[in-house]
Tab-separated table of C-alpha atoms and ligand atoms in Angstrom:
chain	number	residue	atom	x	y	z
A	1	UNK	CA	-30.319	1.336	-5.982
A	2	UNK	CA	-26.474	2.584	-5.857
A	3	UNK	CA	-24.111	1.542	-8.072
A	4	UNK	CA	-21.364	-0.095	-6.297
A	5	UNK	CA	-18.333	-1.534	-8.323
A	6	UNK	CA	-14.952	-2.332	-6.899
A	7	UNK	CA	-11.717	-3.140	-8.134
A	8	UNK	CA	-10.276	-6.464	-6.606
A	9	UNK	CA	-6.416	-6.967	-7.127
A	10	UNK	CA	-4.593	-9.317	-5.361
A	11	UNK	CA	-0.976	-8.433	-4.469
A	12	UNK	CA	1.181	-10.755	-6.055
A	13	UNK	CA	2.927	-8.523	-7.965
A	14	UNK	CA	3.291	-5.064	-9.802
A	15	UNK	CA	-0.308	-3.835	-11.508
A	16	UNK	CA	-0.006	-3.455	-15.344
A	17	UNK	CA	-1.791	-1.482	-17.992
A	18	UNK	CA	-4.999	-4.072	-17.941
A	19	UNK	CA	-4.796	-3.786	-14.644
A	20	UNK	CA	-5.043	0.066	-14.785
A	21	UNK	CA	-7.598	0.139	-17.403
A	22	UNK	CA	-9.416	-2.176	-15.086
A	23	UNK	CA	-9.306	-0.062	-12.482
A	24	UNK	CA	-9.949	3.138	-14.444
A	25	UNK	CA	-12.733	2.001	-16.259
A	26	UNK	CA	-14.485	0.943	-12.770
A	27	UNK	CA	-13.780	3.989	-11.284
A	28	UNK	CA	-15.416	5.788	-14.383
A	29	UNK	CA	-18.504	4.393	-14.539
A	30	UNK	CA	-18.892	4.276	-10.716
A	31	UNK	CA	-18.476	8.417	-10.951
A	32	UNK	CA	-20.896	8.743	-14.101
A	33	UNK	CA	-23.360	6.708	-11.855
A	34	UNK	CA	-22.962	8.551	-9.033
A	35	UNK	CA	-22.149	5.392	-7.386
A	36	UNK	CA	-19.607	4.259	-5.211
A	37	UNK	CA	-15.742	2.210	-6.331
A	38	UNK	CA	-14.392	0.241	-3.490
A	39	UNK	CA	-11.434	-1.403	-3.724
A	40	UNK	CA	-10.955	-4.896	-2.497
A	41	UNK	CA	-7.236	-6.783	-1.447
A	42	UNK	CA	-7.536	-10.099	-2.814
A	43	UNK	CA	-4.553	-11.622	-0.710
A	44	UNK	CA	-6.095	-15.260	0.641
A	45	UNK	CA	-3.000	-16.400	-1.398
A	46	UNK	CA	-1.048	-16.177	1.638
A	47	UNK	CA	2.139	-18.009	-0.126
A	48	UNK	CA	2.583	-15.592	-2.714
A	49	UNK	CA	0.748	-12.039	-1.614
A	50	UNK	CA	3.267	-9.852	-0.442
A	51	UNK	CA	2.356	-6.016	1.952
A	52	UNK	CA	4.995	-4.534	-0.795
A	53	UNK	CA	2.758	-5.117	-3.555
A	54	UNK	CA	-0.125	-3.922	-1.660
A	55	UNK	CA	1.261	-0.664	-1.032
A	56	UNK	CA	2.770	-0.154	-4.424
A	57	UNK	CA	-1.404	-0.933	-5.015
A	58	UNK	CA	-2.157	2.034	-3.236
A	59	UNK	CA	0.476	4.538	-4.269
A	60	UNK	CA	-0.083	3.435	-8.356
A	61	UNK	CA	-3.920	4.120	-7.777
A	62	UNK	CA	-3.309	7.101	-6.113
A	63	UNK	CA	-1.130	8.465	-8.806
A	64	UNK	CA	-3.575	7.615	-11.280
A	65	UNK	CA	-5.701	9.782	-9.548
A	66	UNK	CA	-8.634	6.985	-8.144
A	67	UNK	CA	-10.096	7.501	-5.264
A	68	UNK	CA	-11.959	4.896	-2.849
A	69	UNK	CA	-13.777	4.344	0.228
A	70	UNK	CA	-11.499	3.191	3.378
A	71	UNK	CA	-11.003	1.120	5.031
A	72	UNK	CA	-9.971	-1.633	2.644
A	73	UNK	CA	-11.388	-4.958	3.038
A	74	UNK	CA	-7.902	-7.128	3.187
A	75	UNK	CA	-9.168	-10.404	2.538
A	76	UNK	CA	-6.387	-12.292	4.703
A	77	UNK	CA	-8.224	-10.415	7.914
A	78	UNK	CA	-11.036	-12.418	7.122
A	79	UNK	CA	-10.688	-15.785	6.953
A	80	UNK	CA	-12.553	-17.451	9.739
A	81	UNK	CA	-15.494	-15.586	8.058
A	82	UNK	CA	-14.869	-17.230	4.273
A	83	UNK	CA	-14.264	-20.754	6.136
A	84	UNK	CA	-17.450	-20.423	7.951
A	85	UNK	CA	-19.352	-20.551	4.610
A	86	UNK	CA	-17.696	-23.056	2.930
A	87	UNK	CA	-17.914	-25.983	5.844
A	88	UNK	CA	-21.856	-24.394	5.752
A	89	UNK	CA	-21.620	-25.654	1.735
A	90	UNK	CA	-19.785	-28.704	3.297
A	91	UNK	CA	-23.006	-29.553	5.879
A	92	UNK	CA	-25.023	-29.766	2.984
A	93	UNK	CA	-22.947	-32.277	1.318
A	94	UNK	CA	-21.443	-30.546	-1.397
A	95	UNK	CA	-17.749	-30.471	-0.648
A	96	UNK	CA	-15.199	-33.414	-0.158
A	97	UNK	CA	-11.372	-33.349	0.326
A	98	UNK	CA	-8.592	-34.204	-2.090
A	99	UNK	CA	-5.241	-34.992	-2.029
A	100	UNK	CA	-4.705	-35.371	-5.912
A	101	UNK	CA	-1.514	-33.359	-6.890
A	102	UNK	CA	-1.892	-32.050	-10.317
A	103	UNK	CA	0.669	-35.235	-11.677
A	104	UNK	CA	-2.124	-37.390	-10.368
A	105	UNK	CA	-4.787	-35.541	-12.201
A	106	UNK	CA	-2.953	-35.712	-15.619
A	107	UNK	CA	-2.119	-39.563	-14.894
A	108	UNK	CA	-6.386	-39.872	-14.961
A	109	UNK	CA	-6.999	-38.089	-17.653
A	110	UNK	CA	-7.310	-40.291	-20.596
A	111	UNK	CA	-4.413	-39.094	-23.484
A	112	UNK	CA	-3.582	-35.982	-22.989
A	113	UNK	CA	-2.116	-34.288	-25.552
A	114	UNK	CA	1.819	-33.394	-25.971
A	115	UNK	CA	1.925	-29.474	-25.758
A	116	UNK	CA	-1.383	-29.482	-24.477
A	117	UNK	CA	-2.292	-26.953	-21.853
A	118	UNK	CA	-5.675	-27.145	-21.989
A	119	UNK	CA	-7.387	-26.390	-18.370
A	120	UNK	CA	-7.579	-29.769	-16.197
A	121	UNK	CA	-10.633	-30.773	-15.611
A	122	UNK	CA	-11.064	-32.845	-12.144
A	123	UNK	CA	-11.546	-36.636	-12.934
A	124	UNK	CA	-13.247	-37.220	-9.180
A	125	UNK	CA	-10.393	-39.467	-7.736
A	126	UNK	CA	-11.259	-38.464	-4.524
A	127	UNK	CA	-14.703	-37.975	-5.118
A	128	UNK	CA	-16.650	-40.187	-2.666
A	129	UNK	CA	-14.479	-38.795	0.515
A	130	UNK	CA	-16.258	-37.670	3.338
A	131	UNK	CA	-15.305	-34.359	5.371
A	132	UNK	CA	-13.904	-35.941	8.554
A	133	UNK	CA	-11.027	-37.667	5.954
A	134	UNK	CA	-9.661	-34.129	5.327
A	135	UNK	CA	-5.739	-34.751	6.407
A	136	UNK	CA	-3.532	-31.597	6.322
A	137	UNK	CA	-2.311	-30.490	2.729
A	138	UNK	CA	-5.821	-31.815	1.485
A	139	UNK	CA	-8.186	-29.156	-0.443
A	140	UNK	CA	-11.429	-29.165	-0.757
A	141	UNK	CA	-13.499	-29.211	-3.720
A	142	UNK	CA	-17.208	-28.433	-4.492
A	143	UNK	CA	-19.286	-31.714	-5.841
A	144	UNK	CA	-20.262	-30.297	-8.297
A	145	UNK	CA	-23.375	-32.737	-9.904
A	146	UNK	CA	-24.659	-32.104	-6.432
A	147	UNK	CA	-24.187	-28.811	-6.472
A	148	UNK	CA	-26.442	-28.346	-9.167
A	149	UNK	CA	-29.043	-30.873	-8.361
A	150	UNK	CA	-29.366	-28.185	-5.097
A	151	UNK	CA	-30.568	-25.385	-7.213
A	152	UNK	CA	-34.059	-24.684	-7.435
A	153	UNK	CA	-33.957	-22.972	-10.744
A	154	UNK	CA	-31.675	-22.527	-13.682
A	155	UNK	CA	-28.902	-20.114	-12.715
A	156	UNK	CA	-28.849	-16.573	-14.835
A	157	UNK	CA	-26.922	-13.995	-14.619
A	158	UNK	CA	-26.571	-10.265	-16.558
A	159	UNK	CA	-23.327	-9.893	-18.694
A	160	UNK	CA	-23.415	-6.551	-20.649
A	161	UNK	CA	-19.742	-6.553	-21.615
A	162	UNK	CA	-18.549	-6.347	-25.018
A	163	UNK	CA	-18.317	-10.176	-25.052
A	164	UNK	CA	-21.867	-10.333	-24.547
A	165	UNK	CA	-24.727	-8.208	-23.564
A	166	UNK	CA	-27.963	-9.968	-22.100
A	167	UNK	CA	-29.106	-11.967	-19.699
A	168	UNK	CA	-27.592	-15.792	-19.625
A	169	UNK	CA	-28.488	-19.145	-18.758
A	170	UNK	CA	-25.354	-21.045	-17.191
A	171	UNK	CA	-24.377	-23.906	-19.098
A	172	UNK	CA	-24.990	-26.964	-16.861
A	173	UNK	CA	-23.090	-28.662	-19.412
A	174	UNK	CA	-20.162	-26.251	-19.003
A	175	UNK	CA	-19.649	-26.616	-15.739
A	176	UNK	CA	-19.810	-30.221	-15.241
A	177	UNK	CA	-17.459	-30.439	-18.432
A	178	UNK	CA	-14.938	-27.518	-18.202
A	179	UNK	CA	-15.096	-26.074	-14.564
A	180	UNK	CA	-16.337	-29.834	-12.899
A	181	UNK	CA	-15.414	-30.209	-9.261
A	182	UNK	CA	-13.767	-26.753	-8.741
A	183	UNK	CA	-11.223	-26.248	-5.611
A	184	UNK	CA	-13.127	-23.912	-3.309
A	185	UNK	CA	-11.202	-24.467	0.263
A	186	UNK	CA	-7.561	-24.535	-0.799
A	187	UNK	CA	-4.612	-27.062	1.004
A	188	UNK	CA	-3.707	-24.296	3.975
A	189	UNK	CA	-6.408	-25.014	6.273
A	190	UNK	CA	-9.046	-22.026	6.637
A	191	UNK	CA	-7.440	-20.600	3.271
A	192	UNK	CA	-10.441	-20.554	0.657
A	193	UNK	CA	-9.905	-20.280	-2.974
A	194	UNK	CA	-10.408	-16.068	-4.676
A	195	UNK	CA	-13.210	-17.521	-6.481
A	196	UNK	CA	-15.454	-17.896	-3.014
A	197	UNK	CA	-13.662	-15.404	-1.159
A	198	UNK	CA	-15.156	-12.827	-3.878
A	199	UNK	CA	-18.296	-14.212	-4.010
A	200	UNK	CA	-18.686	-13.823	-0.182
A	201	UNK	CA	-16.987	-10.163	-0.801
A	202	UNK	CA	-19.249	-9.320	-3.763
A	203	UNK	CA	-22.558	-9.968	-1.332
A	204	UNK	CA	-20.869	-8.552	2.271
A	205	UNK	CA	-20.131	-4.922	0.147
A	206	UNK	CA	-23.558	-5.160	-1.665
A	207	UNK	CA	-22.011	-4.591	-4.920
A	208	UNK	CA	-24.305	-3.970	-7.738
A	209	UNK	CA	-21.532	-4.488	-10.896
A	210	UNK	CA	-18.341	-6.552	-11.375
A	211	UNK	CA	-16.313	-5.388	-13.594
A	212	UNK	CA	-13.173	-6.798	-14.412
A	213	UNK	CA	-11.243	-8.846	-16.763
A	214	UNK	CA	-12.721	-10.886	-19.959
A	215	UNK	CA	-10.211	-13.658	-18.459
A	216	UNK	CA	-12.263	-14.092	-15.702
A	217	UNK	CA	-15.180	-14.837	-18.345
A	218	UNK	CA	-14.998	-18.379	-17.483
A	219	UNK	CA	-14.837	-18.004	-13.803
A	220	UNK	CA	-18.686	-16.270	-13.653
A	221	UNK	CA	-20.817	-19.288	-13.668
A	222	UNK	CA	-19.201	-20.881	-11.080
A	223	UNK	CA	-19.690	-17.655	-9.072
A	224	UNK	CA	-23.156	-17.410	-9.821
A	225	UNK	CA	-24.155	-20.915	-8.749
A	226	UNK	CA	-22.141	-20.620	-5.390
A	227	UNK	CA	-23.640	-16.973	-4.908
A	228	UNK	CA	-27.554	-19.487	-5.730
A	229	UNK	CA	-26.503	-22.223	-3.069
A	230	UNK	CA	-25.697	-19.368	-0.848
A	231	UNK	CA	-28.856	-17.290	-0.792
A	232	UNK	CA	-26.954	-14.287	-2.498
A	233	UNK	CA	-27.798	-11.769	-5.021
A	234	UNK	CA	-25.881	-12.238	-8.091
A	235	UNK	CA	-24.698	-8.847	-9.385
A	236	UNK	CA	-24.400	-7.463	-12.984
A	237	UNK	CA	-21.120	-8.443	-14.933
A	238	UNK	CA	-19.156	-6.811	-17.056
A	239	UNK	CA	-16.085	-8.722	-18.209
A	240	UNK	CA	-14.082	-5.796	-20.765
A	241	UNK	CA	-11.695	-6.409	-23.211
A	242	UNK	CA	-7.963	-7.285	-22.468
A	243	UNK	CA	-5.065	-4.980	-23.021
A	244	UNK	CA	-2.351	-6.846	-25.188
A	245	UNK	CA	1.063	-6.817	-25.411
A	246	UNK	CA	2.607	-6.008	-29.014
A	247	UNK	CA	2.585	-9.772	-30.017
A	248	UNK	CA	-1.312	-9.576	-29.187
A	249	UNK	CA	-0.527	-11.545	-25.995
A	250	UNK	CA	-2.629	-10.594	-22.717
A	251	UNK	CA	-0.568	-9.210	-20.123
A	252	UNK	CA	0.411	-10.930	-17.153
A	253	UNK	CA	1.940	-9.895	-13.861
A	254	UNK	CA	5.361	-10.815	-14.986
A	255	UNK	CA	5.049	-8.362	-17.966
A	256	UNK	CA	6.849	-6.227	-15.480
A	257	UNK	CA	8.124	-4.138	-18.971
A	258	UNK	CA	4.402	-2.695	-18.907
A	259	UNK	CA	3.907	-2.083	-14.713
A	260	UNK	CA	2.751	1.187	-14.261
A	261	UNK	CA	5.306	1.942	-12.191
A	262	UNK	CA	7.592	1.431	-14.954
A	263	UNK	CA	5.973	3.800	-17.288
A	264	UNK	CA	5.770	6.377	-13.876
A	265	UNK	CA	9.512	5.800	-13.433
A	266	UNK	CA	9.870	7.051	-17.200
A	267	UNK	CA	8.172	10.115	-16.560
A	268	UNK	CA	4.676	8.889	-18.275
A	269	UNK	CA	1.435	11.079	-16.467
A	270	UNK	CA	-1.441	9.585	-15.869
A	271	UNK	CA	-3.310	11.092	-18.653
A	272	UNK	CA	-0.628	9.033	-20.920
A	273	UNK	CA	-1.919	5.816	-19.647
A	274	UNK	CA	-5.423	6.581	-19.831
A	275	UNK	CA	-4.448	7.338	-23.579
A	276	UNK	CA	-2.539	3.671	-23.494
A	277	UNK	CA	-5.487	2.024	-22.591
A	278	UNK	CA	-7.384	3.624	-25.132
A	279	UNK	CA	-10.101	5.334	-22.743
A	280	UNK	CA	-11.074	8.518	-22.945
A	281	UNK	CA	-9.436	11.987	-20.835
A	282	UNK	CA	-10.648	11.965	-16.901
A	283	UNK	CA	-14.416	11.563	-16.190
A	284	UNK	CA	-15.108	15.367	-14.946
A	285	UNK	CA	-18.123	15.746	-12.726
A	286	UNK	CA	-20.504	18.457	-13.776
A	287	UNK	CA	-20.419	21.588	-11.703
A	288	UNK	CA	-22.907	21.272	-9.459
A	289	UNK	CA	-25.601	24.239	-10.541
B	301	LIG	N1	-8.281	-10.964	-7.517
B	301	LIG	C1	-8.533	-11.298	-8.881
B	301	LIG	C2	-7.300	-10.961	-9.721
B	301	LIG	O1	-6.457	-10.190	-9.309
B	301	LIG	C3	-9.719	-10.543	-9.465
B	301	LIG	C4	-11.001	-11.126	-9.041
B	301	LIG	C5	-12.232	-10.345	-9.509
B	301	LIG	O2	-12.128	-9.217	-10.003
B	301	LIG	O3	-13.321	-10.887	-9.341
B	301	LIG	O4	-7.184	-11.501	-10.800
């Protein structure tokens, strides 16, 4: 079987140094596989991707010297495709509409905390809606208690990141507790959310490894039961650790101070920010004997 990876950014903003150690590190491991690295344009977000920060995708990735297979799947040229699959989820029940704004989700939520960020978890306000009450603005959300009543099996998955290394069990408990009713068709209409769009992605480019952030750690067994209720293979993750900003925070895409085209426009090579990122001098393939 080929290794397949890809590198998945979406283009709402300048890539950073955990971006490029994301991408590096992909590209790596691809090329000691002999495998393939695709690279992916997350930009369903059609409110806030922008074509400038796709193309400063390109020419950073270039610079650093990746290569990749064209052309590029741009997600935003394929939503009719994504929206297909989730109203087939939908037929089976499993998704319902909801207007809740995120004030009306706090107001449910018994005492929340001053200072309190933690993650919201859906209450179910709108809960018992059927389909044909979706009004414009609504989004759509997976049920999730159904959702997992649907699978046959428990759902697994292969992690062999530094976080963890093994195969997994998904916490059913987890996800009705922490992820619970997850937004998977967002309020544009035909505008999933990333987490399906990859999923759909992930299966459609046959890839074999995902390797990517640990702060998408949390994301994975939601993936893996839509990739179950969908019939698809679930490939092997690898979530790697997060490059940190002096005050140990994890970058974000408004830490434009550590872009990479920052540290380009201050003469930095790429070799520096492999060295940044702590990983080691450019993969060389053997000569060929
Ligand atoms: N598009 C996502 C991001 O930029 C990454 C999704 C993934 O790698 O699965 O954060």
């Amino acid at each position: 079987m080929t290794f397949i990876t890809r590198f998945a950014p979406s283009p709402t903003g300048p890539l950073h140094l955990g971006h490029a150690y994301s991408a590096l590190l992909a590209h790596d491991l691809a090329r000691e596989a002999d495998g393939v690295f695709l690279l992916r344009i997350e930009d369903t977000d059609t409110s806030r991707a922008r074509i400038a920060w796709e193309e400063q995708i390109y020419d950073d990735l270039n610079w650093l010297g990746l290569t990749w297979q064209t052309p590029v799947l741009r997600q935003s040229e394929h939503l009719e495709r994504y929206n297909k699959v989730l109203m087939s989820l939908a037929d089976k029940g499993l998704i319902y509409p909801c207007s809740c704004r995120r004030s009306d989700i706090r107001a449910a939520l018994s005492a929340p905390q001053e200072g309190v960020t933690a993650p919201l978890v859906y209450p179910g306000l709108c809960r018992g809606r059927p389909m044909s009450s979706r009004k414009p603005g609504d989004a759509l959300r997976l049920h999730m208690a159904r959702a997992l009543e649907h699978l046959d099996a428990p759902a697994t998955l292969m992690e062999v990141g530094p976080l963890h290394c093994g195969s997994q069990v998904v916490s059913m408990d987890a996800l009705l507790n922490k992820t619970g009713d997850a937004v998977l068709g967002r309020k544009e209409i035909e505008t999933v959310s990333y987490v399906l769009a990859a999923v759909i992605d992930d299966a459609a480019q046959e890839v074999t490894h995902v390797i990517r952030g640990a702060d998408l750690f949390d994301t994975t067994p939601l993936q893996v039961v839509l990739q179950k209720l969908l019939g698809l293979p679930t490939p092997v993750y690898h979530h790697h650790r997060l490059i940190r900003d002096d005050a140990g925070k994890r970058l974000a895409k408004r830490d434009d101070a550590r872009a990479i085209a920052k540290f380009r426009a201050d003469g930095a090579t790429p070799a520096d920010i492999r060295e940044m990122v702590g990983l080691a001098p450019k993969f060389e393939r053997a000569a060929q004997g």
